[in-house]
């Protein structure tokens, strides 16, 4: 049997003078969970707290009676999954007639909203005969093909967290939320957009900021900032023409108007104290740049950004060259620095720092 879907949002029976409630609170709620880059949990929890009608929030798990489309607008999450639990001791129990019917209904509801055209399974032992049978049954029932490598509807199975059964998580969108619709140009070493969003939220968002993004690459930090709201100026540069072209493609796809140019960030010719916020995703020394090159680039970068930053300005830096960067900050007479976060992203563990002029 599936766990009864506790609908905690039905208003009590009709009263004479019932206060006005949002009609969505009378719709059945579903349970969801957000997936995030490890390290971004607190940023996602803060964003989730702003979603109207999200209730009974436990970490990144919550009940929501509203339009699931609202969840696709979350910018710190890799994905949102709808969850349902079944009282079965093993996944094999999901192959029973009743359970399979309920599972199919549950997945059909997710497909009706997301428009997925194929599916895949994500579970320990997904090569097992039980999982293969489950895939066959679902292929027949859902009438979309099973594509083990790149199916759009990712169905995850795992033991129930607070009970004896198993729960099924279905990704609500065909692509991860981190694959932004504006990303038409992908650059090797491009930043995960959820990390770009988190960096801006933690570095602080002010309408009066004049913002510089040296080494902008494909424009991730620029676009994510522009989508957050107004600022006084937003400018990006990169030394590679291909990166500038890539950023321009993505900016146009996002429908934004952001200035980017092919300029060496260390030789911009701009006057001192031109910016209130500088946000930089520096070369990490593997996909982009070399460790040897970074040993010269990083100190020169810190020196020039100190010149370009206003007295009360902030410098946010994302890097995987942790030893090099922290070595430069140690005993620095120019900068006060603190670590904002460290994430696991694409096999790397970059850190984000916030620096102020001493
Ligand atoms: C880690 S990548 C940035 C990726 C970017 N955040 C994105 O999402 O695509 C670093 C970028 O720094 C650029 N770069 C390296 N040295 C530079 C310099 N002196 N001035 C400007 N850009 C530079 C590289 O061309 C590369 O595009």
Short mmCIF file of C-alpha atoms and ligand atoms in Angstrom, two decimals:
data_model
loop_
_atom_site.label_atom_id
_atom_site.label_comp_id
_atom_site.label_asym_id
_atom_site.label_seq_id
_atom_site.Cartn_x
_atom_site.Cartn_y
_atom_site.Cartn_z
CA UNK A 1 0.00 0.00 0.00
CA UNK A 2 1.28 3.49 -0.64
CA UNK A 3 1.62 5.70 2.38
CA UNK A 4 -1.58 7.77 2.63
CA UNK A 5 -0.82 11.22 1.29
CA UNK A 6 -1.46 13.30 4.34
CA UNK A 7 -3.08 16.44 3.11
CA UNK A 8 -2.18 18.87 5.79
CA UNK A 9 -3.63 21.86 3.98
CA UNK A 10 -7.32 21.17 3.75
CA UNK A 11 -9.07 23.94 5.63
CA UNK A 12 -11.38 22.88 8.41
CA UNK A 13 -15.10 22.47 7.50
CA UNK A 14 -17.11 25.47 6.33
CA UNK A 15 -17.47 28.19 8.87
CA UNK A 16 -19.67 31.22 8.58
CA UNK A 17 -16.95 33.80 8.32
CA UNK A 18 -13.99 31.89 7.06
CA UNK A 19 -10.95 34.06 6.45
CA UNK A 20 -9.94 34.26 2.80
CA UNK A 21 -7.41 31.54 1.92
CA UNK A 22 -5.38 31.03 -1.19
CA UNK A 23 -7.37 28.51 -3.30
CA UNK A 24 -4.14 26.52 -3.81
CA UNK A 25 -4.07 25.60 -0.13
CA UNK A 26 -7.21 23.54 -0.81
CA UNK A 27 -5.48 21.48 -3.49
CA UNK A 28 -3.88 18.19 -2.53
CA UNK A 29 -0.31 18.62 -1.43
CA UNK A 30 2.53 16.47 -2.70
CA UNK A 31 5.83 15.76 -1.04
CA UNK A 32 9.02 16.94 -2.71
CA UNK A 33 12.75 16.94 -2.11
CA UNK A 34 15.42 19.19 -3.58
CA UNK A 35 18.78 17.89 -4.75
CA UNK A 36 21.67 20.35 -4.43
CA UNK A 37 25.43 20.42 -4.85
CA UNK A 38 26.86 19.18 -1.54
CA UNK A 39 27.75 22.38 0.32
CA UNK A 40 24.80 24.44 -0.97
CA UNK A 41 22.19 23.00 1.42
CA UNK A 42 21.90 26.18 3.48
CA UNK A 43 21.54 28.38 0.41
CA UNK A 44 18.81 26.10 -0.96
CA UNK A 45 17.03 26.00 2.41
CA UNK A 46 16.99 29.81 2.46
CA UNK A 47 15.55 29.92 -1.06
CA UNK A 48 12.99 27.22 -0.26
CA UNK A 49 11.77 29.27 2.70
CA UNK A 50 10.68 31.95 0.21
CA UNK A 51 8.39 29.59 -1.76
CA UNK A 52 4.81 30.47 -0.86
CA UNK A 53 2.82 27.49 0.44
CA UNK A 54 5.85 25.21 0.97
CA UNK A 55 5.11 23.65 4.35
CA UNK A 56 6.45 21.16 6.85
CA UNK A 57 9.97 21.82 5.61
CA UNK A 58 12.51 19.33 6.94
CA UNK A 59 15.90 20.18 5.45
CA UNK A 60 15.24 20.10 1.72
CA UNK A 61 12.13 17.93 1.98
CA UNK A 62 8.70 19.55 2.12
CA UNK A 63 5.02 19.43 1.24
CA UNK A 64 3.66 21.71 -1.46
CA UNK A 65 0.09 22.09 -2.72
CA UNK A 66 0.87 24.73 -5.35
CA UNK A 67 1.69 24.55 -9.06
CA UNK A 68 4.85 22.41 -9.46
CA UNK A 69 5.99 24.90 -12.10
CA UNK A 70 6.90 27.20 -9.18
CA UNK A 71 9.56 24.71 -8.11
CA UNK A 72 11.23 24.83 -11.52
CA UNK A 73 12.13 28.44 -10.74
CA UNK A 74 14.37 27.49 -7.82
CA UNK A 75 17.86 28.61 -8.69
CA UNK A 76 20.00 26.95 -6.03
CA UNK A 77 18.71 23.40 -6.64
CA UNK A 78 20.03 20.87 -9.12
CA UNK A 79 16.61 19.23 -9.29
CA UNK A 80 13.25 18.88 -7.55
CA UNK A 81 11.83 15.38 -7.06
CA UNK A 82 8.29 14.36 -6.18
CA UNK A 83 8.34 11.59 -3.56
CA UNK A 84 6.02 8.80 -2.56
CA UNK A 85 6.61 5.88 -0.21
CA UNK A 86 5.30 2.33 -0.39
CA UNK A 87 5.09 -0.18 2.45
CA UNK A 88 7.17 -2.81 0.69
CA UNK A 89 10.25 -4.46 2.21
CA UNK A 90 12.14 -4.59 -1.11
CA UNK A 91 11.82 -3.01 -4.57
CA UNK A 92 10.38 -6.32 -5.78
CA UNK A 93 7.22 -5.37 -3.86
CA UNK A 94 6.61 -2.56 -6.35
CA UNK A 95 5.97 -5.18 -9.03
CA UNK A 96 2.72 -6.30 -7.37
CA UNK A 97 -0.38 -5.44 -9.41
CA UNK A 98 -1.72 -2.85 -7.03
CA UNK A 99 1.64 -1.24 -6.32
CA UNK A 100 2.52 -1.07 -9.99
CA UNK A 101 -0.80 0.61 -10.76
CA UNK A 102 -0.22 3.18 -8.03
CA UNK A 103 3.36 3.75 -9.11
CA UNK A 104 2.25 4.27 -12.71
CA UNK A 105 -0.37 6.82 -11.61
CA UNK A 106 2.21 8.64 -9.52
CA UNK A 107 4.68 8.80 -12.44
CA UNK A 108 1.97 9.80 -14.93
CA UNK A 109 1.16 12.82 -12.79
CA UNK A 110 4.82 13.86 -12.89
CA UNK A 111 4.98 13.36 -16.68
CA UNK A 112 1.77 15.34 -17.18
CA UNK A 113 3.50 18.38 -15.69
CA UNK A 114 7.08 17.87 -16.92
CA UNK A 115 6.40 16.49 -20.40
CA UNK A 116 9.16 13.85 -20.14
CA UNK A 117 9.52 11.66 -23.26
CA UNK A 118 11.72 8.84 -21.88
CA UNK A 119 12.72 7.46 -18.49
CA UNK A 120 15.60 5.82 -16.62
CA UNK A 121 16.12 4.27 -13.22
CA UNK A 122 18.56 5.42 -10.59
CA UNK A 123 18.99 2.92 -7.76
CA UNK A 124 21.60 0.70 -6.22
CA UNK A 125 21.47 -2.56 -8.16
CA UNK A 126 19.76 -1.03 -11.16
CA UNK A 127 21.16 -3.82 -13.36
CA UNK A 128 19.34 -6.47 -11.27
CA UNK A 129 16.57 -8.63 -12.73
CA UNK A 130 13.99 -6.90 -10.49
CA UNK A 131 14.94 -3.48 -11.83
CA UNK A 132 14.92 -4.76 -15.38
CA UNK A 133 11.41 -6.12 -14.87
CA UNK A 134 10.35 -2.85 -13.34
CA UNK A 135 11.74 -0.99 -16.35
CA UNK A 136 9.82 -3.29 -18.74
CA UNK A 137 6.57 -2.89 -16.82
CA UNK A 138 6.93 0.89 -16.66
CA UNK A 139 7.79 1.10 -20.36
CA UNK A 140 4.49 -0.62 -21.17
CA UNK A 141 2.43 1.32 -18.67
CA UNK A 142 3.89 4.80 -19.23
CA UNK A 143 4.23 4.42 -23.02
CA UNK A 144 7.57 6.22 -23.10
CA UNK A 145 10.86 4.44 -23.86
CA UNK A 146 13.29 3.25 -21.19
CA UNK A 147 16.67 4.92 -21.89
CA UNK A 148 19.06 3.67 -19.18
CA UNK A 149 21.74 6.31 -19.86
CA UNK A 150 19.88 9.52 -20.64
CA UNK A 151 16.16 8.99 -19.98
CA UNK A 152 14.49 12.30 -19.10
CA UNK A 153 12.34 11.10 -16.22
CA UNK A 154 14.88 10.06 -13.60
CA UNK A 155 13.20 7.63 -11.20
CA UNK A 156 15.19 6.97 -8.03
CA UNK A 157 14.40 4.22 -5.55
CA UNK A 158 15.73 4.15 -2.02
CA UNK A 159 14.84 2.77 1.39
CA UNK A 160 12.36 5.03 3.14
CA UNK A 161 14.07 7.53 5.42
CA UNK A 162 11.60 7.41 8.34
CA UNK A 163 9.93 4.07 7.86
CA UNK A 164 10.25 0.45 6.85
CA UNK A 165 9.25 0.81 3.19
CA UNK A 166 10.78 2.09 -0.02
CA UNK A 167 10.33 5.48 -1.55
CA UNK A 168 10.30 6.50 -5.17
CA UNK A 169 11.58 9.91 -6.23
CA UNK A 170 10.67 11.23 -9.68
CA UNK A 171 12.54 14.23 -11.09
CA UNK A 172 9.94 16.81 -11.98
CA UNK A 173 11.81 18.24 -14.97
CA UNK A 174 13.25 16.48 -18.05
CA UNK A 175 16.59 18.25 -17.48
CA UNK A 176 18.25 19.26 -14.21
CA UNK A 177 17.33 22.77 -13.04
CA UNK A 178 21.03 23.67 -13.15
CA UNK A 179 20.95 23.23 -16.96
CA UNK A 180 19.62 26.73 -17.51
CA UNK A 181 17.48 27.40 -20.57
CA UNK A 182 19.80 30.27 -21.52
CA UNK A 183 22.89 28.05 -21.79
CA UNK A 184 23.20 27.70 -25.55
CA UNK A 185 27.00 27.84 -25.44
CA UNK A 186 28.82 25.44 -23.13
CA UNK A 187 32.43 26.21 -22.29
CA UNK A 188 34.91 23.72 -20.91
CA UNK A 189 35.27 24.80 -17.28
CA UNK A 190 31.90 26.60 -17.26
CA UNK A 191 30.59 27.20 -13.74
CA UNK A 192 27.61 25.31 -12.36
CA UNK A 193 24.83 27.93 -12.44
CA UNK A 194 23.56 27.00 -8.96
CA UNK A 195 27.00 27.82 -7.55
CA UNK A 196 26.99 31.14 -9.42
CA UNK A 197 23.59 31.96 -7.89
CA UNK A 198 24.80 30.97 -4.39
CA UNK A 199 27.93 33.10 -4.73
CA UNK A 200 25.87 36.19 -5.56
CA UNK A 201 23.41 35.57 -2.73
CA UNK A 202 26.23 35.19 -0.21
CA UNK A 203 28.30 38.09 -1.56
CA UNK A 204 25.25 40.33 -1.13
CA UNK A 205 22.88 41.86 -3.64
CA UNK A 206 22.55 45.64 -3.79
CA UNK A 207 20.85 47.73 -6.44
CA UNK A 208 23.61 50.33 -6.21
CA UNK A 209 26.49 47.90 -6.84
CA UNK A 210 28.78 48.52 -9.78
CA UNK A 211 29.76 44.92 -10.59
CA UNK A 212 32.78 43.59 -12.47
CA UNK A 213 33.22 39.97 -13.57
CA UNK A 214 36.80 39.56 -14.77
CA UNK A 215 37.48 36.20 -16.48
CA UNK A 216 33.77 35.82 -17.29
CA UNK A 217 34.09 32.74 -19.53
CA UNK A 218 30.64 31.75 -20.82
CA UNK A 219 28.93 34.43 -18.72
CA UNK A 220 27.40 32.30 -15.94
CA UNK A 221 28.06 34.76 -13.10
CA UNK A 222 26.92 37.74 -15.20
CA UNK A 223 23.62 36.19 -16.26
CA UNK A 224 22.80 34.79 -12.83
CA UNK A 225 23.38 38.24 -11.30
CA UNK A 226 21.36 40.07 -13.92
CA UNK A 227 18.43 37.71 -13.35
CA UNK A 228 18.49 38.50 -9.63
CA UNK A 229 17.56 42.13 -10.08
CA UNK A 230 18.90 45.57 -10.89
CA UNK A 231 22.38 46.91 -10.20
CA UNK A 232 24.16 50.09 -11.16
CA UNK A 233 26.57 48.49 -13.65
CA UNK A 234 27.43 44.97 -14.76
CA UNK A 235 30.50 44.36 -16.91
CA UNK A 236 32.39 41.22 -17.89
CA UNK A 237 35.73 40.64 -19.61
CA UNK A 238 37.69 37.63 -20.77
CA UNK A 239 41.05 37.35 -22.48
CA UNK A 240 39.77 34.74 -24.96
CA UNK A 241 37.62 35.83 -27.89
CA UNK A 242 35.93 32.40 -27.93
CA UNK A 243 34.84 32.89 -24.30
CA UNK A 244 33.48 36.37 -25.03
CA UNK A 245 31.54 35.02 -28.04
CA UNK A 246 30.19 32.22 -25.85
CA UNK A 247 29.10 34.69 -23.16
CA UNK A 248 27.40 36.88 -25.78
CA UNK A 249 25.46 33.87 -27.14
CA UNK A 250 24.23 32.97 -23.65
CA UNK A 251 23.40 36.57 -22.73
CA UNK A 252 21.31 36.91 -25.90
CA UNK A 253 19.56 33.58 -25.18
CA UNK A 254 18.73 34.87 -21.69
CA UNK A 255 17.29 38.02 -23.26
CA UNK A 256 19.61 40.22 -21.16
CA UNK A 257 21.70 43.19 -22.07
CA UNK A 258 25.13 42.85 -20.43
CA UNK A 259 28.40 44.39 -21.58
CA UNK A 260 31.22 41.90 -22.26
CA UNK A 261 34.53 42.54 -24.00
CA UNK A 262 37.76 40.79 -24.89
CA UNK A 263 40.19 42.45 -22.51
CA UNK A 264 42.93 41.23 -20.18
CA UNK A 265 41.41 41.61 -16.70
CA UNK A 266 44.79 42.72 -15.40
CA UNK A 267 45.12 45.51 -17.98
CA UNK A 268 41.67 47.05 -18.29
CA UNK A 269 42.84 50.64 -18.15
CA UNK A 270 39.88 51.39 -15.85
CA UNK A 271 40.31 53.94 -13.09
CA UNK A 272 40.90 52.99 -9.48
CA UNK A 273 37.84 52.13 -7.35
CA UNK A 274 35.55 51.60 -10.35
CA UNK A 275 33.59 48.72 -8.75
CA UNK A 276 31.72 47.90 -5.53
CA UNK A 277 31.57 44.17 -6.16
CA UNK A 278 34.01 42.05 -8.13
CA UNK A 279 33.03 38.41 -8.66
CA UNK A 280 35.58 36.09 -10.23
CA UNK A 281 35.71 32.41 -11.09
CA UNK A 282 39.48 32.13 -11.52
CA UNK A 283 41.17 29.48 -13.69
CA UNK A 284 41.32 26.31 -11.60
CA UNK A 285 44.53 25.05 -13.17
CA UNK A 286 43.15 21.93 -14.85
CA UNK A 287 40.24 22.44 -17.25
CA UNK A 288 41.25 26.10 -17.67
CA UNK A 289 44.75 27.51 -17.13
CA UNK A 290 47.75 25.71 -15.63
CA UNK A 291 48.99 25.49 -12.05
CA UNK A 292 52.27 27.12 -13.12
CA UNK A 293 50.44 29.95 -14.86
CA UNK A 294 48.18 30.47 -11.86
CA UNK A 295 51.16 30.96 -9.54
CA UNK A 296 51.84 34.19 -11.46
CA UNK A 297 48.22 35.06 -12.35
CA UNK A 298 46.70 34.91 -8.84
CA UNK A 299 48.95 37.46 -7.08
CA UNK A 300 48.72 39.83 -10.05
CA UNK A 301 44.92 39.43 -10.00
CA UNK A 302 44.69 40.25 -6.27
CA UNK A 303 46.88 43.31 -6.76
CA UNK A 304 44.82 44.69 -9.65
CA UNK A 305 41.44 43.95 -8.03
CA UNK A 306 42.60 45.81 -4.93
CA UNK A 307 43.09 48.83 -7.18
CA UNK A 308 39.73 48.46 -8.98
CA UNK A 309 37.62 47.89 -5.86
CA UNK A 310 35.95 50.74 -3.95
CA UNK A 311 36.96 51.27 -0.31
CA UNK A 312 33.94 49.38 1.11
CA UNK A 313 33.82 46.99 -1.83
CA UNK A 314 33.60 43.18 -1.82
CA UNK A 315 35.62 40.71 -3.85
CA UNK A 316 34.09 37.23 -4.21
CA UNK A 317 36.44 34.57 -5.55
CA UNK A 318 35.63 31.01 -6.62
CA UNK A 319 38.64 28.75 -6.99
CA UNK A 320 39.93 25.24 -6.74
CA UNK A 321 43.53 26.44 -6.29
CA UNK A 322 42.96 26.47 -2.56
CA UNK A 323 46.51 26.11 -1.32
CA UNK A 324 47.81 28.79 -3.67
CA UNK A 325 44.98 31.22 -2.89
CA UNK A 326 45.01 30.75 0.89
CA UNK A 327 48.82 31.09 0.85
CA UNK A 328 48.46 34.48 -0.82
CA UNK A 329 45.86 35.63 1.71
CA UNK A 330 47.88 34.52 4.72
CA UNK A 331 49.59 37.54 6.15
CA UNK A 332 48.16 39.78 3.40
CA UNK A 333 48.32 43.45 4.28
CA UNK A 334 45.72 44.25 1.61
CA UNK A 335 42.83 41.85 2.30
CA UNK A 336 40.56 40.52 5.04
CA UNK A 337 39.11 37.24 3.82
CA UNK A 338 36.61 34.66 4.93
CA UNK A 339 35.51 31.40 3.41
CA UNK A 340 31.83 31.44 2.41
CA UNK A 341 31.44 27.84 1.33
CA UNK A 342 32.97 24.78 -0.24
CA UNK A 343 31.05 22.60 -2.65
CA UNK A 344 31.49 19.32 -4.46
CA UNK A 345 30.96 20.00 -8.14
CA UNK A 346 31.93 17.86 -11.12
CA UNK A 347 34.74 16.02 -9.32
CA UNK A 348 36.13 19.25 -7.83
CA UNK A 349 35.80 20.85 -4.42
CA UNK A 350 36.05 24.57 -5.09
CA UNK A 351 35.75 27.14 -2.34
CA UNK A 352 34.13 30.55 -2.43
CA UNK A 353 35.80 33.39 -0.50
CA UNK A 354 34.68 36.91 0.30
CA UNK A 355 37.42 39.52 0.58
CA UNK A 356 37.32 43.11 1.80
CA UNK A 357 40.04 45.71 1.57
CA UNK A 358 41.90 46.18 4.81
C1 LIG B 1 37.29 29.13 -14.86
S1 LIG B 1 37.09 29.98 -16.36
C2 LIG B 1 35.64 30.92 -16.07
C3 LIG B 1 34.43 30.13 -16.38
C4 LIG B 1 33.16 30.93 -16.24
N1 LIG B 1 32.83 31.21 -14.86
C5 LIG B 1 32.00 30.21 -16.91
O1 LIG B 1 31.01 29.90 -16.24
O2 LIG B 1 32.08 29.91 -18.09
C6 LIG B 1 38.35 31.20 -16.28
C7 LIG B 1 38.38 32.16 -17.45
O3 LIG B 1 39.44 33.09 -17.20
C8 LIG B 1 39.88 33.57 -18.44
N2 LIG B 1 41.16 34.29 -18.20
C9 LIG B 1 42.35 33.78 -17.83
N3 LIG B 1 43.25 34.76 -17.68
C10 LIG B 1 42.61 35.93 -17.94
C11 LIG B 1 42.99 37.29 -17.93
N4 LIG B 1 44.23 37.69 -17.63
N5 LIG B 1 42.06 38.22 -18.23
C12 LIG B 1 40.79 37.86 -18.55
N6 LIG B 1 40.38 36.57 -18.59
C13 LIG B 1 41.27 35.63 -18.27
C14 LIG B 1 39.94 32.31 -19.28
O4 LIG B 1 39.95 32.63 -20.65
C15 LIG B 1 38.67 31.57 -18.81
O5 LIG B 1 37.60 31.87 -19.68
#
